[in-house]
Short mmCIF file of C-alpha atoms in Angstrom, two decimals:
data_model
loop_
_atom_site.label_atom_id
_atom_site.label_comp_id
_atom_site.label_asym_id
_atom_site.label_seq_id
_atom_site.Cartn_x
_atom_site.Cartn_y
_atom_site.Cartn_z
CA MET A 1 122.36 120.30 100.86
CA SER A 2 118.68 120.33 100.46
CA VAL A 3 116.67 117.23 99.52
CA THR A 4 113.57 117.39 97.31
CA PRO A 5 111.49 114.28 97.07
CA THR A 6 109.58 113.60 93.86
CA THR A 7 106.47 111.78 93.04
CA SER A 8 105.11 110.13 89.83
CA LEU A 9 101.81 108.42 88.58
CA ILE A 10 102.02 105.81 85.62
CA ALA A 11 99.34 103.45 84.32
CA ASP A 12 99.39 100.49 82.03
CA TYR A 13 97.42 102.42 79.40
CA SER A 14 98.51 105.74 77.81
CA ALA A 15 95.40 105.88 75.73
CA ILE A 16 91.88 104.66 76.23
CA ASN A 17 88.99 104.92 73.83
CA TYR A 18 86.74 107.59 75.16
CA GLN A 19 83.62 105.35 74.69
CA ASP A 20 85.11 102.59 76.81
CA LYS A 21 84.90 101.98 80.50
CA MET A 22 87.97 100.10 81.61
CA GLN A 23 89.98 98.85 84.60
CA ILE A 24 93.54 99.88 84.63
CA ASN A 25 96.57 99.45 86.88
CA VAL A 26 98.37 102.36 88.35
CA LEU A 27 101.59 102.88 90.30
CA GLY A 28 102.23 105.85 92.45
CA SER A 29 105.84 106.37 93.58
CA ILE A 30 107.71 108.47 95.99
CA VAL A 31 111.42 108.94 95.50
CA VAL A 32 113.74 110.58 97.96
CA PRO A 33 117.23 111.19 96.38
CA GLU A 34 120.43 110.04 97.92
CA SER A 35 122.22 112.85 99.89
CA GLN A 36 125.21 113.35 101.93
CA MET A 37 123.32 115.87 104.06
CA TYR A 38 123.83 113.84 107.33
CA ASP A 39 127.54 113.31 106.79
CA GLU A 40 128.63 116.32 108.85
CA GLU A 41 129.11 115.76 112.59
CA ASP A 42 125.87 116.51 114.44
CA ASP A 43 124.00 117.27 111.32
CA ARG A 44 121.60 114.44 111.18
CA PRO A 45 118.60 114.33 113.53
CA PRO A 46 119.35 112.60 116.76
CA ILE A 47 117.87 109.28 117.50
CA ASP A 48 116.32 107.40 120.58
CA ILE A 49 116.83 103.60 120.56
CA VAL A 50 115.44 101.24 123.23
CA THR A 51 116.87 97.73 122.92
CA VAL A 52 114.97 94.89 124.65
CA VAL A 53 117.18 91.76 124.36
CA ASP A 54 116.76 88.15 125.39
CA VAL A 55 119.43 86.69 127.78
CA SER A 56 117.66 83.34 128.57
CA GLY A 57 119.67 80.17 128.71
CA SER A 58 119.30 79.39 125.00
CA MET A 59 121.23 82.60 124.19
CA GLY A 60 124.41 81.26 125.68
CA GLY A 61 127.61 80.79 123.76
CA GLU A 62 128.12 82.48 120.37
CA ARG A 63 124.76 84.24 120.47
CA ILE A 64 125.25 86.11 123.65
CA ASP A 65 128.82 87.12 122.30
CA LEU A 66 127.14 88.38 119.17
CA LEU A 67 124.46 90.20 121.16
CA ARG A 68 127.21 92.07 123.13
CA LEU A 69 129.02 93.00 120.02
CA SER A 70 125.72 94.21 118.43
CA LEU A 71 124.95 96.43 121.27
CA LYS A 72 128.43 97.84 121.29
CA PHE A 73 128.21 98.53 117.59
CA LEU A 74 125.10 100.50 118.13
CA VAL A 75 126.84 102.46 120.92
CA SER A 76 129.93 103.02 118.78
CA GLU A 77 127.98 104.60 115.96
CA MET A 78 125.84 106.79 117.97
CA ARG A 79 126.59 110.53 118.72
CA PRO A 80 126.42 112.40 121.99
CA GLN A 81 122.93 113.81 121.24
CA ASP A 82 121.62 110.28 120.51
CA ARG A 83 120.08 108.29 123.39
CA ILE A 84 119.98 104.45 124.11
CA ALA A 85 118.47 102.19 126.63
CA ILE A 86 119.23 98.62 127.09
CA ILE A 87 116.71 96.20 128.74
CA SER A 88 117.44 92.62 129.12
CA PHE A 89 115.14 89.77 130.06
CA CYS A 90 115.38 86.18 131.21
CA SER A 91 113.30 85.11 134.14
CA HIS A 92 113.25 88.64 135.32
CA VAL A 93 113.63 91.99 133.56
CA GLU A 94 116.78 94.12 134.19
CA THR A 95 117.36 97.72 133.02
CA VAL A 96 121.07 97.61 132.03
CA PHE A 97 121.12 101.25 130.99
CA GLU A 98 118.46 103.76 131.40
CA LEU A 99 117.42 105.93 128.25
CA SER A 100 120.23 108.42 128.36
CA ALA A 101 122.56 110.34 125.99
CA VAL A 102 125.44 108.41 124.74
CA GLN A 103 128.10 110.47 126.48
CA ASP A 104 130.34 107.79 128.11
CA LYS A 105 130.69 104.87 125.56
CA ALA A 106 133.34 103.16 127.79
CA ARG A 107 130.77 102.88 130.72
CA ILE A 108 127.94 101.63 128.53
CA ASN A 109 130.25 98.98 126.97
CA ALA A 110 131.35 97.89 130.43
CA LEU A 111 127.75 97.50 131.53
CA ILE A 112 127.06 95.42 128.43
CA ASP A 113 130.10 93.11 129.27
CA ASN A 114 129.18 92.73 132.92
CA ARG A 115 125.44 92.52 132.72
CA ILE A 116 124.49 90.89 129.43
CA ASN A 117 124.74 87.15 130.43
CA ALA A 118 122.57 84.21 129.44
CA THR A 119 120.47 82.54 132.15
CA SER A 120 117.05 80.88 132.94
CA CYS A 121 113.69 81.73 131.31
CA THR A 122 112.05 84.16 128.85
CA ALA A 123 110.06 87.01 130.36
CA LEU A 124 109.61 88.57 126.88
CA ALA A 125 106.27 90.31 127.56
CA PRO A 126 107.08 92.38 130.65
CA ALA A 127 110.39 93.45 129.19
CA LEU A 128 108.60 94.50 125.86
CA TYR A 129 105.92 96.29 127.84
CA GLN A 130 108.46 98.29 129.79
CA GLY A 131 110.47 99.09 126.70
CA ILE A 132 107.29 100.36 124.85
CA VAL A 133 106.45 102.65 127.80
CA THR A 134 110.06 103.96 128.12
CA LEU A 135 110.14 104.94 124.45
CA ARG A 136 106.59 106.01 123.76
CA HIS A 137 106.38 108.27 126.87
CA ARG A 138 110.03 109.62 126.76
CA VAL A 139 110.68 113.21 127.72
CA ASN A 140 112.66 115.47 125.59
CA ALA A 141 112.12 113.14 122.73
CA ASN A 142 114.50 112.98 119.75
CA PRO A 143 112.84 113.10 116.28
CA VAL A 144 113.59 109.47 115.61
CA GLY A 145 112.56 106.71 117.95
CA SER A 146 112.68 102.87 117.69
CA LEU A 147 112.43 99.87 119.97
CA VAL A 148 114.53 96.84 118.84
CA LEU A 149 113.22 93.61 120.41
CA LEU A 150 115.68 90.53 119.92
CA THR A 151 114.78 86.98 121.09
CA ASP A 152 115.52 83.45 120.19
CA GLY A 153 112.50 81.69 121.85
CA PHE A 154 109.02 81.95 123.13
CA ALA A 155 107.68 83.94 125.90
CA ASN A 156 107.33 81.76 129.08
CA GLU A 157 107.17 84.21 131.91
CA GLY A 158 104.42 86.63 132.29
CA ASP A 159 102.05 86.80 129.35
CA SER A 160 102.95 83.98 126.95
CA GLU A 161 100.05 83.81 124.59
CA ALA A 162 100.84 85.66 121.39
CA SER A 163 97.45 87.10 120.81
CA VAL A 164 97.43 88.48 124.44
CA ILE A 165 100.90 90.01 124.05
CA CYS A 166 99.69 91.69 120.69
CA GLY A 167 96.66 93.01 122.36
CA ARG A 168 98.59 94.61 125.14
CA VAL A 169 101.07 96.09 122.65
CA LYS A 170 98.18 97.78 120.87
CA GLN A 171 96.84 99.13 124.12
CA LEU A 172 100.20 100.43 125.09
CA LEU A 173 100.75 102.14 121.74
CA SER A 174 97.34 103.72 122.19
CA GLY A 175 98.09 104.96 125.74
CA ASP A 176 95.35 102.74 127.29
CA LYS A 177 96.07 102.76 131.04
CA HIS A 178 93.75 99.70 131.55
CA VAL A 179 96.48 97.57 129.79
CA PHE A 180 97.53 95.76 132.90
CA ASP A 181 93.93 94.69 133.84
CA ALA A 182 93.46 90.98 134.39
CA THR A 183 91.88 90.59 130.95
CA ALA A 184 93.45 91.81 127.71
CA PRO A 185 92.00 91.80 124.13
CA HIS A 186 93.16 88.76 122.28
CA ILE A 187 94.32 89.89 118.91
CA ASP A 188 96.36 88.12 116.23
CA ARG A 189 97.30 91.13 114.16
CA ILE A 190 97.44 94.77 115.21
CA ALA A 191 96.91 97.68 112.85
CA ALA A 192 99.37 100.59 112.94
CA ALA A 193 97.99 104.02 113.78
CA PRO A 194 98.91 106.59 111.06
CA SER A 195 101.22 108.62 113.35
CA TRP A 196 103.54 105.64 114.31
CA ASN A 197 105.83 105.58 111.44
CA ASN A 198 108.70 103.24 110.99
CA VAL A 199 112.17 104.42 110.05
CA GLN A 200 113.51 100.87 109.48
CA PRO A 201 115.09 99.65 106.28
CA GLY A 202 113.72 96.65 104.45
CA SER A 203 115.29 93.38 105.61
CA LYS A 204 117.31 91.05 103.40
CA VAL A 205 115.04 88.16 102.67
CA ALA A 206 116.07 84.74 103.75
CA LYS A 207 116.97 82.15 101.12
CA GLY A 208 114.08 80.41 99.42
CA GLY A 209 112.09 83.15 98.03
CA LEU A 210 110.74 86.61 98.92
CA PHE A 211 108.90 85.07 101.73
CA GLY A 212 111.36 82.40 102.43
CA GLY A 213 113.28 80.95 105.28
CA LEU A 214 110.28 80.06 107.49
CA LEU A 215 108.58 77.17 105.78
CA GLY A 216 107.22 74.35 107.88
CA LYS A 217 109.72 74.70 110.82
CA LYS A 218 108.42 73.04 113.88
CA LYS A 219 108.42 75.32 116.99
CA LYS A 220 110.79 74.18 119.62
CA LYS A 221 111.15 74.96 123.32
CA ASN A 222 114.04 76.91 124.62
CA HIS A 223 117.06 74.91 125.50
CA HIS A 224 116.65 75.30 129.32
CA PRO A 225 114.24 74.41 132.02
CA ALA A 226 111.02 76.49 132.22
CA PRO A 227 108.07 76.34 134.47
CA GLN A 228 105.72 76.57 131.45
CA GLN A 229 106.00 74.85 128.20
CA GLN A 230 106.74 77.06 125.25
CA GLN A 231 103.84 76.50 122.91
CA GLN A 232 102.69 78.92 120.24
CA GLN A 233 99.43 80.66 121.11
CA GLN A 234 98.36 77.91 123.54
CA MET A 235 99.18 79.48 126.94
CA GLN A 236 96.61 80.81 129.36
CA LEU A 237 96.87 83.90 131.23
CA PRO A 238 98.91 83.24 134.40
CA SER A 239 97.09 82.89 137.78
CA ALA A 240 100.22 83.58 139.78
CA PRO A 241 100.05 86.21 142.57
CA LEU A 242 100.16 89.91 141.50
CA VAL A 243 103.57 91.29 141.24
CA CYS A 244 104.60 94.94 141.84
CA GLY A 245 101.10 96.19 142.20
CA SER A 246 99.76 95.00 138.74
CA ASP A 247 96.08 94.46 138.38
CA GLY A 248 96.11 90.84 137.23
CA VAL A 249 99.16 90.41 135.04
CA ASP A 250 102.28 88.56 135.99
CA MET A 251 104.92 91.14 135.09
CA ALA A 252 107.96 89.39 136.51
CA ASN A 253 109.76 92.05 138.45
CA VAL A 254 108.51 95.12 136.43
CA ASP A 255 106.81 97.79 138.47
CA THR A 256 103.54 98.48 136.68
CA ARG A 257 102.76 101.57 138.90
CA MET A 258 105.83 103.15 137.64
CA LEU A 259 104.95 102.34 134.00
CA LEU A 260 101.42 103.77 134.52
CA GLU A 261 102.78 106.90 136.06
CA MET A 262 105.01 107.22 132.83
CA MET A 263 101.94 106.78 130.63
CA ASP A 264 100.66 110.12 132.11
CA ARG A 265 103.17 111.81 129.78
CA PRO A 266 102.27 112.59 126.14
CA GLY A 267 102.91 109.78 123.59
CA GLN A 268 105.78 110.18 121.20
CA PRO A 269 106.13 108.62 117.72
CA MET A 270 107.96 105.32 117.69
CA SER A 271 108.36 102.10 115.87
CA ILE A 272 109.13 98.49 116.90
CA THR A 273 111.56 96.28 114.99
CA THR A 274 111.65 92.56 115.94
CA ILE A 275 114.52 90.12 115.52
CA GLY A 276 114.05 86.44 115.79
CA LEU A 277 117.14 84.23 116.04
CA GLY A 278 117.01 80.70 114.83
CA SER A 279 113.90 78.49 114.25
CA SER A 280 112.58 78.28 117.82
CA HIS A 281 111.03 81.89 118.10
CA ASP A 282 107.46 82.85 117.60
CA GLN A 283 107.57 84.08 114.07
CA ALA A 284 103.81 85.00 113.82
CA MET A 285 104.00 87.03 117.03
CA LEU A 286 107.12 88.98 116.14
CA SER A 287 105.78 89.68 112.70
CA ALA A 288 102.53 90.98 114.15
CA ILE A 289 104.21 93.15 116.73
CA ALA A 290 106.28 94.72 114.15
CA GLU A 291 103.56 95.20 111.59
CA GLY A 292 101.40 96.80 114.23
CA ALA A 293 103.97 99.24 115.31
CA ALA A 294 105.17 100.31 111.84
CA GLY A 295 108.31 98.27 112.10
CA MET A 296 110.06 95.35 110.45
CA TYR A 297 110.55 91.69 111.42
CA TYR A 298 113.89 90.05 110.73
CA PRO A 299 114.09 86.28 110.88
CA ILE A 300 117.67 85.30 111.30
CA THR A 301 118.63 81.77 110.43
CA ALA A 302 122.42 82.05 110.77
CA ASN A 303 124.47 83.85 113.42
CA ALA A 304 126.50 85.53 110.62
CA GLN A 305 123.28 87.54 109.56
CA VAL A 306 123.28 89.46 112.95
CA ALA A 307 125.75 92.02 111.75
CA ASP A 308 123.83 92.70 108.54
CA VAL A 309 120.50 93.21 110.60
CA PHE A 310 121.92 95.50 113.12
CA GLY A 311 123.70 97.50 110.49
CA GLU A 312 120.51 97.76 108.37
CA ILE A 313 118.37 98.87 111.31
CA LEU A 314 120.79 101.57 112.36
CA GLY A 315 121.39 102.62 108.64
CA GLY A 316 117.67 103.25 108.29
CA LEU A 317 117.49 105.20 111.53
CA VAL A 318 120.26 107.54 110.71
CA SER A 319 118.90 108.25 107.27
CA ALA A 320 115.29 108.78 108.10
CA PHE A 321 113.81 111.74 106.14
CA MET A 322 110.06 111.53 105.62
CA ASP A 323 107.79 110.87 108.65
CA ARG A 324 103.98 110.58 108.69
CA THR A 325 103.84 110.71 104.91
CA LYS A 326 100.16 111.14 103.85
CA VAL A 327 99.07 110.44 100.25
CA THR A 328 95.81 111.83 98.84
CA LEU A 329 94.38 110.76 95.41
CA THR A 330 91.89 113.16 94.06
CA LEU A 331 89.89 111.33 91.32
CA ALA A 332 88.18 112.74 88.26
CA PRO A 333 84.31 112.38 88.06
CA GLY A 334 83.47 108.75 87.43
CA VAL A 335 86.77 107.32 88.40
CA THR A 336 86.86 104.76 91.26
CA VAL A 337 89.69 103.20 93.18
CA PRO A 338 88.73 100.21 95.45
CA ALA A 339 90.42 100.72 98.71
CA GLU A 340 91.32 97.09 98.94
CA SER A 341 93.27 97.35 95.84
CA VAL A 342 95.73 100.09 97.28
CA PHE A 343 98.78 98.22 98.53
CA THR A 344 100.38 100.27 101.26
CA GLY A 345 100.38 98.03 104.33
CA GLY A 346 98.46 100.61 106.19
CA GLN A 347 94.78 101.72 106.49
CA VAL A 348 93.21 103.26 103.42
CA THR A 349 90.18 105.64 103.59
CA ALA A 350 87.88 106.09 100.70
CA GLY A 351 85.53 108.97 100.15
CA PRO A 352 83.58 110.42 97.30
CA GLY A 353 86.26 111.30 94.63
CA VAL A 354 89.12 110.95 97.17
CA ILE A 355 91.44 108.19 98.51
CA GLU A 356 93.73 108.88 101.42
CA PHE A 357 96.22 106.81 103.32
CA THR A 358 99.25 107.42 105.52
CA LEU A 359 102.29 105.16 104.83
CA PRO A 360 103.06 102.89 107.76
CA THR A 361 106.84 103.21 107.41
CA ASP A 362 109.03 106.24 107.06
CA ILE A 363 111.03 106.96 103.94
CA SER A 364 114.81 107.25 104.01
CA LEU A 365 117.33 109.16 101.94
CA GLY A 366 117.89 107.25 98.63
CA GLU A 367 114.73 105.13 99.02
CA ARG A 368 111.80 104.55 96.59
CA ARG A 369 108.39 103.88 97.80
CA ASP A 370 105.97 102.27 95.18
CA ILE A 371 102.22 101.98 95.84
CA PRO A 372 100.25 99.93 93.17
CA PHE A 373 96.52 100.07 92.93
CA THR A 374 93.65 99.47 90.48
CA ALA A 375 91.30 102.21 89.04
CA GLU A 376 88.05 102.03 87.11
CA VAL A 377 87.96 104.77 84.45
CA PRO A 378 84.54 105.74 82.92
CA ALA A 379 83.49 106.31 79.36
CA LEU A 380 83.40 109.90 78.25
CA LEU A 381 80.82 111.93 76.22
CA GLY A 382 83.47 113.08 73.87
CA PRO A 383 87.25 112.79 73.05
CA ASP A 384 89.82 114.42 75.29
CA GLU A 385 93.50 114.53 74.35
CA ARG A 386 94.81 115.18 77.81
CA TRP A 387 92.14 113.82 80.24
CA THR A 388 93.32 113.92 83.85
CA ALA A 389 92.13 110.64 85.65
CA MET A 390 93.58 111.67 89.02
CA THR A 391 96.11 113.84 90.91
CA MET A 392 98.33 112.61 93.68
CA THR A 393 99.38 114.92 96.59
CA VAL A 394 102.02 113.88 99.17
CA SER A 395 102.51 115.70 102.51
CA TYR A 396 104.97 114.61 105.19
CA PHE A 397 106.94 115.68 108.22
CA ASP A 398 110.48 116.60 107.37
CA ILE A 399 112.53 114.98 110.16
CA LYS A 400 115.63 117.17 109.43
CA ALA A 401 113.83 120.44 109.19
CA LYS A 402 111.30 119.52 111.95
CA ALA A 403 108.59 121.03 109.73
CA GLU A 404 105.52 119.87 107.67
CA ALA A 405 106.16 119.80 103.90
CA THR A 406 104.24 119.06 100.73
CA ILE A 407 105.48 117.64 97.35
CA PRO A 408 103.97 119.41 94.42
CA PRO A 409 101.07 117.33 93.02
CA VAL A 410 101.31 115.13 89.99
CA SER A 411 98.59 114.10 87.61
CA LEU A 412 97.85 110.92 85.58
CA GLU A 413 96.88 112.08 82.16
CA ILE A 414 95.38 109.69 79.66
CA GLU A 415 94.65 110.35 75.93
CA ARG A 416 90.92 109.66 75.42
CA GLY A 417 90.52 109.44 71.66
CA GLY A 418 89.29 106.60 69.31
CA THR A 419 91.90 104.02 70.34
CA SER A 420 93.45 102.34 73.24
CA THR A 421 97.16 101.84 73.76
CA ARG A 422 98.69 99.68 76.32
CA GLU A 423 102.06 100.73 77.94
CA GLU A 424 104.35 97.95 79.18
CA SER A 425 106.22 98.81 82.40
CA ASP A 426 108.24 96.17 84.27
CA LEU A 427 108.11 98.42 87.37
CA LEU A 428 104.33 98.59 87.38
CA ALA A 429 103.96 94.96 86.40
CA GLN A 430 106.16 93.53 89.11
CA ASN A 431 104.47 95.79 91.83
CA ILE A 432 101.04 94.53 90.85
CA ILE A 433 102.29 90.80 91.02
CA ARG A 434 103.92 91.79 94.40
CA ARG A 435 100.58 93.04 95.55
CA ASP A 436 98.70 90.03 94.21
CA VAL A 437 101.06 87.54 95.80
CA VAL A 438 100.49 88.94 99.22
CA LEU A 439 96.71 89.20 98.86
CA VAL A 440 96.48 85.72 97.47
CA MET A 441 98.71 84.42 100.32
CA LYS A 442 96.32 86.14 102.74
CA GLN A 443 93.20 84.79 100.97
CA ALA A 444 94.68 81.32 100.86
CA ARG A 445 95.48 81.44 104.64
CA GLU A 446 91.97 82.44 105.41
CA VAL A 447 90.27 79.75 103.38
CA ALA A 448 92.76 76.83 103.96
CA ARG A 449 91.14 75.73 107.22
CA SER A 450 87.62 75.13 105.60
CA SER A 451 88.86 74.30 102.20
CA PRO A 452 92.50 73.38 101.51
CA GLU A 453 91.70 72.68 97.96
CA LYS A 454 90.48 76.11 97.41
CA ALA A 455 93.60 77.45 98.84
CA ARG A 456 95.68 75.40 96.53
CA GLU A 457 93.59 76.68 93.50
CA LEU A 458 94.25 80.28 94.48
CA LEU A 459 98.04 79.63 94.80
CA GLU A 460 98.29 77.59 91.53
CA GLY A 461 96.31 80.16 89.54
CA LEU A 462 98.49 82.96 90.49
CA LEU A 463 101.69 80.82 89.98
CA THR A 464 100.49 80.31 86.42
CA ARG A 465 100.02 84.04 85.92
CA VAL A 466 103.34 84.88 87.43
CA LYS A 467 105.28 82.30 85.25
CA ALA A 468 103.58 83.81 82.10
CA SER A 469 104.41 87.37 83.03
CA THR A 470 107.16 89.36 81.33
CA ILE A 471 108.78 90.86 84.58
CA PRO A 472 112.50 90.46 84.92
CA VAL A 473 113.57 86.78 85.52
CA TYR A 474 115.34 87.52 88.86
CA VAL A 475 112.11 89.09 90.19
CA LYS A 476 109.94 86.38 88.68
CA ASP A 477 111.99 83.53 90.11
CA GLY A 478 111.56 84.98 93.67
CA PHE A 479 107.76 85.13 93.33
CA ILE A 480 107.68 81.68 91.84
CA SER A 481 109.73 80.28 94.67
CA ASP A 482 107.46 81.84 97.24
CA LEU A 483 104.31 80.32 95.72
CA ASP A 484 105.95 77.01 95.24
CA GLN A 485 106.93 76.96 98.98
CA ALA A 486 103.45 77.99 100.01
CA LEU A 487 101.92 75.15 98.05
CA ALA A 488 104.58 72.78 99.49
CA SER A 489 103.66 73.87 102.97
CA LEU A 490 100.03 73.42 102.34
CA LEU A 491 100.72 69.81 101.40
CA VAL A 492 102.42 69.36 104.84
CA SER A 493 99.51 70.77 106.74
CA VAL A 494 97.28 73.88 106.76
CA ALA A 495 99.07 75.16 109.98
CA ALA A 496 102.39 74.95 108.07
CA MET A 497 100.94 77.08 105.37
CA ASP A 498 99.35 79.37 107.81
CA GLN A 499 102.62 79.95 109.49
CA TYR A 500 104.51 80.41 106.30
CA ALA A 501 102.12 83.14 105.04
CA MET A 502 101.85 84.89 108.42
CA GLY A 503 105.49 84.89 109.49
CA SER A 504 107.04 85.75 106.16
CA ALA A 505 104.78 87.13 103.48
CA TRP A 506 103.42 89.87 105.65
CA SER A 507 106.59 90.77 107.36
CA HIS A 508 108.52 91.40 104.12
CA GLN A 509 105.89 92.48 101.55
CA VAL A 510 103.05 94.14 103.22
CA GLN A 511 105.28 96.53 105.13
CA ARG A 512 107.49 97.60 102.30
CA GLY A 513 106.80 99.64 99.23
CA ASN A 514 109.66 98.56 97.08
CA ALA A 515 109.39 96.91 93.65
CA ALA A 516 111.72 93.96 93.97
CA MET A 517 112.17 92.54 97.37
CA LYS A 518 114.34 89.83 96.05
CA SER A 519 116.99 92.34 95.03
CA GLU A 520 118.64 93.95 98.05
CA ALA A 521 119.86 96.74 95.76
CA MET A 522 116.18 97.90 95.42
CA TYR A 523 115.94 98.99 99.05
CA ALA A 524 119.62 99.53 99.93
CA ASN A 525 120.72 103.17 100.33
CA VAL A 526 124.15 104.66 101.00
CA ALA A 527 123.52 104.87 104.79
CA ARG A 528 122.35 101.20 105.08
CA VAL A 529 125.21 99.86 102.90
CA GLN A 530 127.80 101.77 104.72
CA THR A 531 126.42 100.84 108.23
CA LYS A 532 126.33 97.17 107.32
CA MET A 533 129.92 97.29 106.29
CA LYS A 534 130.77 98.99 109.44
CA SER A 535 128.96 96.47 111.46
CA LYS A 536 130.55 93.55 109.81
CA LYS A 537 133.92 95.13 110.34
CA PHE A 538 133.10 95.88 113.90
CA MET A 539 132.00 92.17 114.57
CA MET A 540 135.30 90.89 113.11
CA ARG A 541 137.47 92.75 115.63
#
């Protein structure tokens, strides 16, 4: 069965007086219909998954059991043409299973049982670096590739400063072979390149609002002895002797020469999804890594959520449809669209009469992607019953067909007569508010250190506007809760508000293009729902 995506453009005005210059809100949408096209055996595109999992001491007990079950669940749902790699880390890095086809599931499960055991420290960075190189420079790459990083603590072996780890991740994704030099760029957030597109589903938001679940939680150390203290973004680069031929980076037992040799191969598309267990992991770092590699960050506050998250991740992978989705807006003379108003989570390029951007995440079967933005329309010399303000063209890589494709362009037509008519659209309104909540969160975070009062004014102003809006109550309540919690965290400390906005707002809102993140149904598709059900059932065995 073929699948034909559709696009649309709507504005909050259907008619504008031709003599008026006006600012309007616009919503561009891409919809991929649900399909059973991947139901038949061996029909869906094969996938490559590299799992990088924490087996430090704090992962003992129920957590390590859930981790084993989660890995076995992934194996159980994969087909012979799919490939998986399992890399574990504690005080050292171990390759439990090389990136290979899932041919002998019993053998892989036995390796999981025998070699996934909780012990000692957290060499997160070396394991992550190895996982990225393994996936990005894989040979005979399958069309869909994703790295899944799971941890419950802070990095305390090898690189341990979040900004350094994010900097090296950016270097690895760009193929920079100087990545293991003694110095690395310190970077708090990493921008995704257009070709690295995510195939992950949106995550179920923790209780307490769209950005909830992370408010004001004090960072803790791992529950085991460690040679370094686990402090967020306060560690210095290690001065230990070089390991395995690295050029200044403590890489535990990872052979950097081998990684550099692998980096001679061509780079392949990939994403990174990060999972943080409990309240003692580095939320800001995991969020930044996922955002910079076109992935999703999942904060898990209860062990029972593990099944949902792994089901969602796999469901998104197996239903991936549109990759490298590029949107081009061709504007009528006099129409302008500020690049900063286009809410995509990716980089927007503005040129004369043209706006272009590539979506940072892939689009799955049954998924809707909404992109809100603002446009300035000019006054006209005379009336025009069907004035075309802009045209939207969408091109993408069809993962199933392994071919480039283009969706027929759509236009935004507005009547330019003697009157102006406003059109009410809940979908458009809640997307504009979603955008503004994230942008105000970001702005408040930036000004809070110098002027907490200004940050409070920004949040309170938007809160008033949200409360007065006519969007559906269940959506409004989620946004109100988010803003209330941001204000509450600001009263605790600037650092608490910063952590709340960074670890939660960005991870769940910037990276997604759905209308109502509070509602799981808005981003759930058949594959995700079915896979989550399978995951829960598997965990109960």
